[in-house]
mmCIF file of C-alpha atoms and ligand atoms in Angstrom:
data_model
loop_
_atom_site.group_PDB
_atom_site.id
_atom_site.type_symbol
_atom_site.label_atom_id
_atom_site.label_comp_id
_atom_site.label_asym_id
_atom_site.label_seq_id
_atom_site.Cartn_x
_atom_site.Cartn_y
_atom_site.Cartn_z
ATOM 1 C CA MET A 125 -18.626 -21.843 1.601
ATOM 2 C CA ALA A 126 -18.252 -18.092 1.166
ATOM 3 C CA VAL A 127 -14.918 -16.591 2.289
ATOM 4 C CA LEU A 128 -15.167 -13.226 4.037
ATOM 5 C CA PHE A 129 -12.886 -10.476 5.311
ATOM 6 C CA SER A 130 -12.764 -9.945 9.081
ATOM 7 C CA GLY A 131 -14.568 -6.817 10.352
ATOM 8 C CA GLU A 132 -11.423 -4.708 10.667
ATOM 9 C CA GLU A 133 -10.004 -5.726 7.281
ATOM 10 C CA PHE A 134 -13.394 -5.174 5.666
ATOM 11 C CA VAL A 135 -13.436 -1.572 6.933
ATOM 12 C CA ARG A 136 -9.917 -1.038 5.511
ATOM 13 C CA LEU A 137 -10.886 -2.595 2.201
ATOM 14 C CA LYS A 138 -14.019 -0.435 1.934
ATOM 15 C CA ALA A 139 -11.855 2.685 2.419
ATOM 16 C CA ASP A 140 -9.489 1.489 -0.325
ATOM 17 C CA LEU A 141 -12.420 0.784 -2.638
ATOM 18 C CA VAL A 142 -13.327 4.480 -2.513
ATOM 19 C CA LEU A 143 -9.896 5.246 -3.997
ATOM 20 C CA TYR A 144 -10.242 2.513 -6.641
ATOM 21 C CA LYS A 145 -13.610 3.993 -7.590
ATOM 22 C CA CYS A 146 -11.955 7.399 -8.082
ATOM 23 C CA ALA A 147 -9.232 5.823 -10.228
ATOM 24 C CA LEU A 148 -11.866 4.052 -12.321
ATOM 25 C CA ASN A 149 -13.838 7.276 -12.779
ATOM 26 C CA ASN A 150 -10.620 9.031 -13.747
ATOM 27 C CA MET A 151 -9.932 6.406 -16.427
ATOM 28 C CA ALA A 152 -13.541 6.584 -17.640
ATOM 29 C CA THR A 153 -13.200 10.356 -18.094
ATOM 30 C CA ARG A 154 -10.074 9.840 -20.201
ATOM 31 C CA VAL A 155 -11.892 7.353 -22.439
ATOM 32 C CA GLU A 156 -14.971 9.620 -22.679
ATOM 33 C CA THR A 157 -12.669 12.448 -23.768
ATOM 34 C CA LEU A 158 -11.357 10.248 -26.581
ATOM 35 C CA VAL A 159 -14.911 9.364 -27.622
ATOM 36 C CA GLU A 160 -15.836 13.071 -27.756
ATOM 37 C CA GLU A 161 -12.730 13.839 -29.778
ATOM 38 C CA PHE A 162 -13.209 10.943 -32.225
ATOM 39 C CA SER A 163 -16.933 11.654 -32.643
ATOM 40 C CA ASN A 164 -16.714 15.399 -33.104
ATOM 41 C CA LEU A 165 -13.255 16.245 -34.353
ATOM 42 C CA HIS A 166 -12.367 13.181 -36.423
ATOM 43 C CA GLU A 167 -14.071 11.243 -39.200
ATOM 44 C CA SER A 168 -15.262 8.380 -37.016
ATOM 45 C CA ASN A 169 -15.248 6.993 -33.495
ATOM 46 C CA PRO A 170 -13.718 3.510 -33.114
ATOM 47 C CA ILE A 171 -15.095 3.049 -29.569
ATOM 48 C CA GLU A 172 -18.480 1.323 -29.594
ATOM 49 C CA HIS A 173 -19.043 1.309 -25.853
ATOM 50 C CA VAL A 174 -17.374 1.197 -22.463
ATOM 51 C CA LYS A 175 -18.202 -0.806 -19.339
ATOM 52 C CA LYS A 176 -16.643 -0.351 -15.953
ATOM 53 C CA ARG A 177 -16.854 -2.306 -12.748
ATOM 54 C CA LEU A 178 -15.384 -2.331 -9.280
ATOM 55 C CA LYS A 179 -14.698 -5.815 -7.905
ATOM 56 C CA SER A 180 -16.938 -6.537 -4.934
ATOM 57 C CA PRO A 181 -15.413 -7.434 -1.521
ATOM 58 C CA GLU A 182 -16.841 -10.962 -1.989
ATOM 59 C CA ARG A 183 -15.056 -11.413 -5.358
ATOM 60 C CA ILE A 184 -11.849 -9.916 -3.942
ATOM 61 C CA ALA A 185 -12.008 -12.343 -1.032
ATOM 62 C CA GLU A 186 -12.608 -15.285 -3.423
ATOM 63 C CA LYS A 187 -9.646 -14.339 -5.613
ATOM 64 C CA LEU A 188 -7.272 -13.894 -2.659
ATOM 65 C CA HIS A 189 -8.470 -17.179 -1.162
ATOM 66 C CA LYS A 190 -7.939 -18.977 -4.487
ATOM 67 C CA ARG A 191 -4.360 -17.675 -4.512
ATOM 68 C CA GLY A 192 -3.791 -18.848 -0.956
ATOM 69 C CA CYS A 193 -3.408 -15.293 0.396
ATOM 70 C CA GLU A 194 -4.608 -14.088 3.755
ATOM 71 C CA LEU A 195 -7.745 -11.960 3.467
ATOM 72 C CA THR A 196 -6.342 -8.529 4.240
ATOM 73 C CA ALA A 197 -6.834 -5.147 2.605
ATOM 74 C CA GLU A 198 -3.083 -4.958 2.129
ATOM 75 C CA ASN A 199 -3.025 -8.212 0.170
ATOM 76 C CA ALA A 200 -5.894 -6.964 -1.971
ATOM 77 C CA ARG A 201 -3.874 -3.827 -2.690
ATOM 78 C CA THR A 202 -0.578 -5.543 -3.373
ATOM 79 C CA ARG A 203 -1.691 -8.834 -4.993
ATOM 80 C CA LEU A 204 -4.599 -7.781 -7.207
ATOM 81 C CA THR A 205 -4.451 -5.406 -10.134
ATOM 82 C CA ASP A 206 -7.999 -5.850 -11.376
ATOM 83 C CA ILE A 207 -10.030 -4.361 -8.523
ATOM 84 C CA ALA A 208 -10.879 -1.499 -10.855
ATOM 85 C CA GLY A 209 -11.664 -2.778 -14.326
ATOM 86 C CA MET A 210 -12.850 -1.300 -17.572
ATOM 87 C CA ARG A 211 -13.780 -2.799 -20.906
ATOM 88 C CA VAL A 212 -13.449 -0.795 -24.073
ATOM 89 C CA ILE A 213 -15.308 -2.361 -26.962
ATOM 90 C CA CYS A 214 -14.266 -1.198 -30.380
ATOM 91 C CA SER A 215 -15.355 -1.717 -33.943
ATOM 92 C CA TYR A 216 -12.288 -3.301 -35.534
ATOM 93 C CA ALA A 217 -9.337 -5.323 -34.295
ATOM 94 C CA ARG A 218 -6.755 -2.750 -35.397
ATOM 95 C CA ASP A 219 -8.476 -0.071 -33.265
ATOM 96 C CA ILE A 220 -7.570 -2.123 -30.178
ATOM 97 C CA PHE A 221 -3.891 -1.311 -30.527
ATOM 98 C CA SER A 222 -4.375 2.370 -31.280
ATOM 99 C CA ILE A 223 -6.630 2.813 -28.248
ATOM 100 C CA ALA A 224 -4.136 0.969 -26.005
ATOM 101 C CA LYS A 225 -1.345 3.194 -27.329
ATOM 102 C CA VAL A 226 -3.238 6.454 -26.920
ATOM 103 C CA LEU A 227 -4.141 5.631 -23.311
ATOM 104 C CA SER A 228 -0.732 4.354 -22.288
ATOM 105 C CA ASN A 229 1.017 7.342 -23.901
ATOM 106 C CA GLN A 230 -0.729 9.773 -21.571
ATOM 107 C CA PRO A 231 2.186 11.262 -19.634
ATOM 108 C CA ASP A 232 0.795 10.782 -16.114
ATOM 109 C CA MET A 233 -0.050 7.087 -16.658
ATOM 110 C CA LYS A 234 2.291 4.238 -15.972
ATOM 111 C CA ILE A 235 2.011 0.854 -17.676
ATOM 112 C CA LEU A 236 2.231 -1.911 -15.087
ATOM 113 C CA LYS A 237 1.460 -4.859 -17.359
ATOM 114 C CA GLN A 238 0.291 -5.604 -20.896
ATOM 115 C CA ARG A 239 -1.083 -8.852 -22.291
ATOM 116 C CA ASP A 240 -1.784 -9.237 -25.979
ATOM 117 C CA TYR A 241 -4.346 -12.030 -26.263
ATOM 118 C CA VAL A 242 -5.315 -10.649 -29.694
ATOM 119 C CA GLY A 243 -1.942 -11.460 -31.251
ATOM 120 C CA THR A 244 -1.600 -14.573 -29.085
ATOM 121 C CA PRO A 245 -5.041 -15.853 -28.037
ATOM 122 C CA LYS A 246 -5.379 -18.021 -24.917
ATOM 123 C CA ALA A 247 -5.756 -21.781 -25.338
ATOM 124 C CA SER A 248 -9.491 -21.341 -24.684
ATOM 125 C CA GLY A 249 -9.734 -19.043 -27.720
ATOM 126 C CA TYR A 250 -10.021 -15.920 -25.537
ATOM 127 C CA ARG A 251 -9.001 -12.779 -27.438
ATOM 128 C CA SER A 252 -8.573 -9.383 -25.855
ATOM 129 C CA TYR A 253 -5.860 -6.842 -25.149
ATOM 130 C CA HIS A 254 -5.227 -6.275 -21.448
ATOM 131 C CA ILE A 255 -3.369 -3.313 -20.130
ATOM 132 C CA ILE A 256 -2.944 -2.433 -16.487
ATOM 133 C CA LEU A 257 -2.372 1.276 -16.063
ATOM 134 C CA GLU A 258 -1.525 3.108 -12.880
ATOM 135 C CA VAL A 259 -3.739 6.174 -12.654
ATOM 136 C CA PRO A 260 -2.975 9.136 -10.362
ATOM 137 C CA ILE A 261 -5.738 10.506 -8.184
ATOM 138 C CA TYR A 262 -5.354 13.826 -6.438
ATOM 139 C CA LEU A 263 -6.570 13.894 -2.836
ATOM 140 C CA THR A 264 -6.554 16.857 -0.428
ATOM 141 C CA ASP A 265 -3.094 16.092 0.887
ATOM 142 C CA ALA A 266 -1.671 13.350 -1.304
ATOM 143 C CA VAL A 267 -1.420 11.846 -4.759
ATOM 144 C CA LYS A 268 -2.333 8.154 -4.884
ATOM 145 C CA ARG A 269 -1.582 5.901 -7.816
ATOM 146 C CA LEU A 270 -3.869 2.946 -8.376
ATOM 147 C CA PRO A 271 -4.007 0.219 -11.004
ATOM 148 C CA VAL A 272 -6.923 -0.015 -13.418
ATOM 149 C CA GLU A 273 -7.191 -3.023 -15.720
ATOM 150 C CA VAL A 274 -8.409 -2.053 -19.176
ATOM 151 C CA GLN A 275 -9.578 -4.877 -21.434
ATOM 152 C CA ILE A 276 -9.861 -3.775 -25.054
ATOM 153 C CA ARG A 277 -11.571 -5.963 -27.648
ATOM 154 C CA THR A 278 -13.970 -5.976 -30.568
ATOM 155 C CA GLN A 279 -17.704 -6.550 -30.228
ATOM 156 C CA ALA A 280 -17.292 -10.042 -31.642
ATOM 157 C CA MET A 281 -14.534 -10.893 -29.134
ATOM 158 C CA ASP A 282 -16.694 -9.498 -26.339
ATOM 159 C CA PHE A 283 -19.669 -11.580 -27.436
ATOM 160 C CA TRP A 284 -17.466 -14.686 -27.359
ATOM 161 C CA ALA A 285 -15.956 -13.853 -23.929
ATOM 162 C CA ALA A 286 -19.389 -13.262 -22.388
ATOM 163 C CA LEU A 287 -20.718 -16.572 -23.690
ATOM 164 C CA GLU A 288 -17.620 -18.526 -22.674
ATOM 165 C CA HIS A 289 -17.753 -17.001 -19.188
ATOM 166 C CA LYS A 290 -21.426 -17.938 -18.836
ATOM 167 C CA VAL A 291 -20.870 -21.493 -20.082
ATOM 168 C CA ARG A 292 -17.789 -21.960 -17.881
ATOM 169 C CA TYR A 293 -19.796 -20.808 -14.855
ATOM 170 C CA ARG A 294 -22.711 -23.092 -15.764
ATOM 171 C CA PHE A 295 -20.367 -26.092 -15.883
ATOM 172 C CA ASN A 296 -18.584 -25.004 -12.729
ATOM 173 C CA ASP A 297 -15.242 -24.716 -14.580
ATOM 174 C CA GLU A 298 -15.507 -28.290 -15.911
ATOM 175 C CA MET A 299 -16.723 -27.890 -19.467
ATOM 176 C CA PRO A 300 -17.173 -30.974 -21.638
ATOM 177 C CA ASP A 301 -14.511 -31.340 -24.353
ATOM 178 C CA SER A 302 -17.095 -30.912 -27.120
ATOM 179 C CA ILE A 303 -18.045 -27.451 -25.791
ATOM 180 C CA ILE A 304 -14.403 -26.460 -25.316
ATOM 181 C CA ARG A 305 -13.803 -27.417 -28.968
ATOM 182 C CA SER A 306 -16.912 -25.580 -30.229
ATOM 183 C CA LEU A 307 -15.948 -22.439 -28.331
ATOM 184 C CA TYR A 308 -12.441 -22.589 -29.750
ATOM 185 C CA GLU A 309 -13.813 -22.962 -33.284
ATOM 186 C CA CYS A 310 -16.188 -20.022 -32.686
ATOM 187 C CA SER A 311 -13.230 -17.941 -31.572
ATOM 188 C CA GLU A 312 -11.362 -18.765 -34.795
ATOM 189 C CA GLY A 313 -14.504 -17.901 -36.772
ATOM 190 C CA ILE A 314 -14.821 -14.605 -34.948
ATOM 191 C CA ALA A 315 -11.213 -13.676 -35.739
ATOM 192 C CA LYS A 316 -11.909 -14.384 -39.408
ATOM 193 C CA LEU A 317 -15.097 -12.347 -39.290
ATOM 194 C CA ASP A 318 -13.313 -9.404 -37.617
ATOM 195 C CA LYS A 319 -10.691 -9.503 -40.379
ATOM 196 C CA GLU A 320 -13.255 -9.612 -43.194
ATOM 197 C CA MET A 321 -15.287 -6.764 -41.670
ATOM 198 C CA LEU A 322 -12.119 -4.675 -41.449
ATOM 199 C CA ASN A 323 -11.346 -5.413 -45.111
ATOM 200 C CA ILE A 324 -14.834 -4.253 -46.118
ATOM 201 C CA GLN A 325 -14.415 -1.097 -44.034
ATOM 202 C CA ASP A 326 -11.038 -0.402 -45.665
ATOM 203 C CA ILE A 327 -12.502 -0.876 -49.147
ATOM 204 C CA ALA A 328 -15.384 1.478 -48.265
ATOM 205 C CA ASP A 329 -12.897 4.081 -46.977
ATOM 206 C CA LEU A 330 -10.791 3.804 -50.105
ATOM 207 C CA THR A 331 -13.847 4.103 -52.361
ATOM 208 C CA ARG A 332 -14.937 7.218 -50.472
ATOM 209 C CA GLN A 333 -11.535 8.792 -51.035
ATOM 210 C CA VAL A 334 -11.517 8.234 -54.799
ATOM 211 C CA ALA A 335 -15.195 8.636 -55.698
ATOM 212 C CA PRO A 336 -17.807 11.180 -54.626
ATOM 213 C CA LYS A 337 -20.681 9.841 -52.498
ATOM 214 C CA ILE A 338 -23.590 8.562 -54.606
ATOM 215 C CA HIS A 339 -26.892 10.312 -53.786
ATOM 216 C CA HIS A 340 -30.118 8.612 -54.807
HETATM 217 P P1 0O2 B 18 -13.270 -11.327 -13.661
HETATM 218 O O1 0O2 B 18 -14.418 -11.611 -12.800
HETATM 219 O O2 0O2 B 18 -13.576 -11.551 -15.104
HETATM 220 O O3 0O2 B 18 -12.684 -9.976 -13.421
HETATM 221 P P2 0O2 B 18 -5.157 -11.668 -13.010
HETATM 222 O O4 0O2 B 18 -6.341 -12.574 -12.808
HETATM 223 O O5 0O2 B 18 -5.494 -10.482 -13.897
HETATM 224 O O6 0O2 B 18 -4.510 -11.209 -11.781
HETATM 225 P P3 0O2 B 18 -3.803 -13.023 -15.139
HETATM 226 O O7 0O2 B 18 -3.656 -14.497 -15.158
HETATM 227 O O8 0O2 B 18 -2.681 -12.239 -15.718
HETATM 228 O O9 0O2 B 18 -4.062 -12.549 -13.669
HETATM 229 O O10 0O2 B 18 -5.124 -12.629 -15.820
HETATM 230 P P4 0O2 B 18 -5.483 -12.613 -17.349
HETATM 231 O O11 0O2 B 18 -5.209 -13.914 -18.002
HETATM 232 O O12 0O2 B 18 -4.896 -11.384 -17.967
HETATM 233 O O13 0O2 B 18 -7.063 -12.499 -17.214
HETATM 234 C C1 0O2 B 18 -7.688 -11.505 -16.479
HETATM 235 C C2 0O2 B 18 -9.152 -11.404 -16.856
HETATM 236 O O14 0O2 B 18 -9.303 -11.633 -18.268
HETATM 237 C C3 0O2 B 18 -10.060 -12.429 -16.215
HETATM 238 O O15 0O2 B 18 -10.488 -11.949 -14.974
HETATM 239 C C4 0O2 B 18 -11.214 -12.487 -17.209
HETATM 240 O O16 0O2 B 18 -12.067 -11.349 -17.062
HETATM 241 C C5 0O2 B 18 -10.505 -12.343 -18.533
HETATM 242 N N1 0O2 B 18 -10.159 -13.663 -19.083
HETATM 243 C C6 0O2 B 18 -8.943 -14.248 -19.123
HETATM 244 N N2 0O2 B 18 -8.987 -15.447 -19.717
HETATM 245 C C7 0O2 B 18 -10.286 -15.636 -20.094
HETATM 246 C C8 0O2 B 18 -10.972 -16.703 -20.786
HETATM 247 O O17 0O2 B 18 -10.414 -17.737 -21.184
HETATM 248 N N3 0O2 B 18 -12.313 -16.525 -20.964
HETATM 249 C C9 0O2 B 18 -12.984 -15.405 -20.565
HETATM 250 N N4 0O2 B 18 -14.302 -15.324 -20.808
HETATM 251 N N5 0O2 B 18 -12.359 -14.402 -19.897
HETATM 252 C C10 0O2 B 18 -11.028 -14.509 -19.670
HETATM 253 P P5 0O2 B 18 -10.918 -12.941 -13.811
HETATM 254 O O18 0O2 B 18 -9.899 -12.883 -12.755
HETATM 255 O O19 0O2 B 18 -11.252 -14.293 -14.351
HETATM 256 O O20 0O2 B 18 -12.180 -12.339 -13.165
#
């Protein structure tokens, strides 16, 4: 059965969601700025694409309910840090860390939490770098600081996460052992692939530095 906020709490939550949306847009602008810089002022852009999403009231209610919290806007604000979420998909695994560093070094951002599931993947095989950053938003009479969860991973890791999420949902969180094992093996394969692709890229870069480009 669906869990829902009461009328009054729903109105409060909707007002808060406006602020989360502003924080998310603020973060998106920062990432777009990096993309512009990398694409136009540097040799290459490591960011393939960006996705952003605001958690719906239904999903917020579900998550609070799952954690045994009362469905209030205040609990959503104080207990959840992923109401505003962004995914930054990059070309190579090493780019993940440089992007996380560049974002978290911005002087008006505060790091609330970091999880390195690239260095230490989850038991499922999930790989991604999570960083929760507090972003300031400037209102008419106040500055609000809101958390935005940024998940940074390669295209291959993203492909894996999307499939695993879909399969998990299909099996209602009770996946057969054989599928759990296959997904884990795929995740290992993906890590190997990411590494090999990076090696090829490094060799290509090195070759470009020492030899002029061949024109046919
Ligand atoms: P949704 O709908 O994806 O947003 P938190 O839930 O963030 O408060 P925790 O335990 O620190 O608490 O979260 P964690 O482990 O950093 O994971 C947060 C998000 O990462 C999840 O959000 C997923 O999006 C993703 N994630 C984590 N583990 C896995 C995994 O094994 N497989 C896949 N496909 N994704 C994963 P939610 O809350 O599940 O919801």
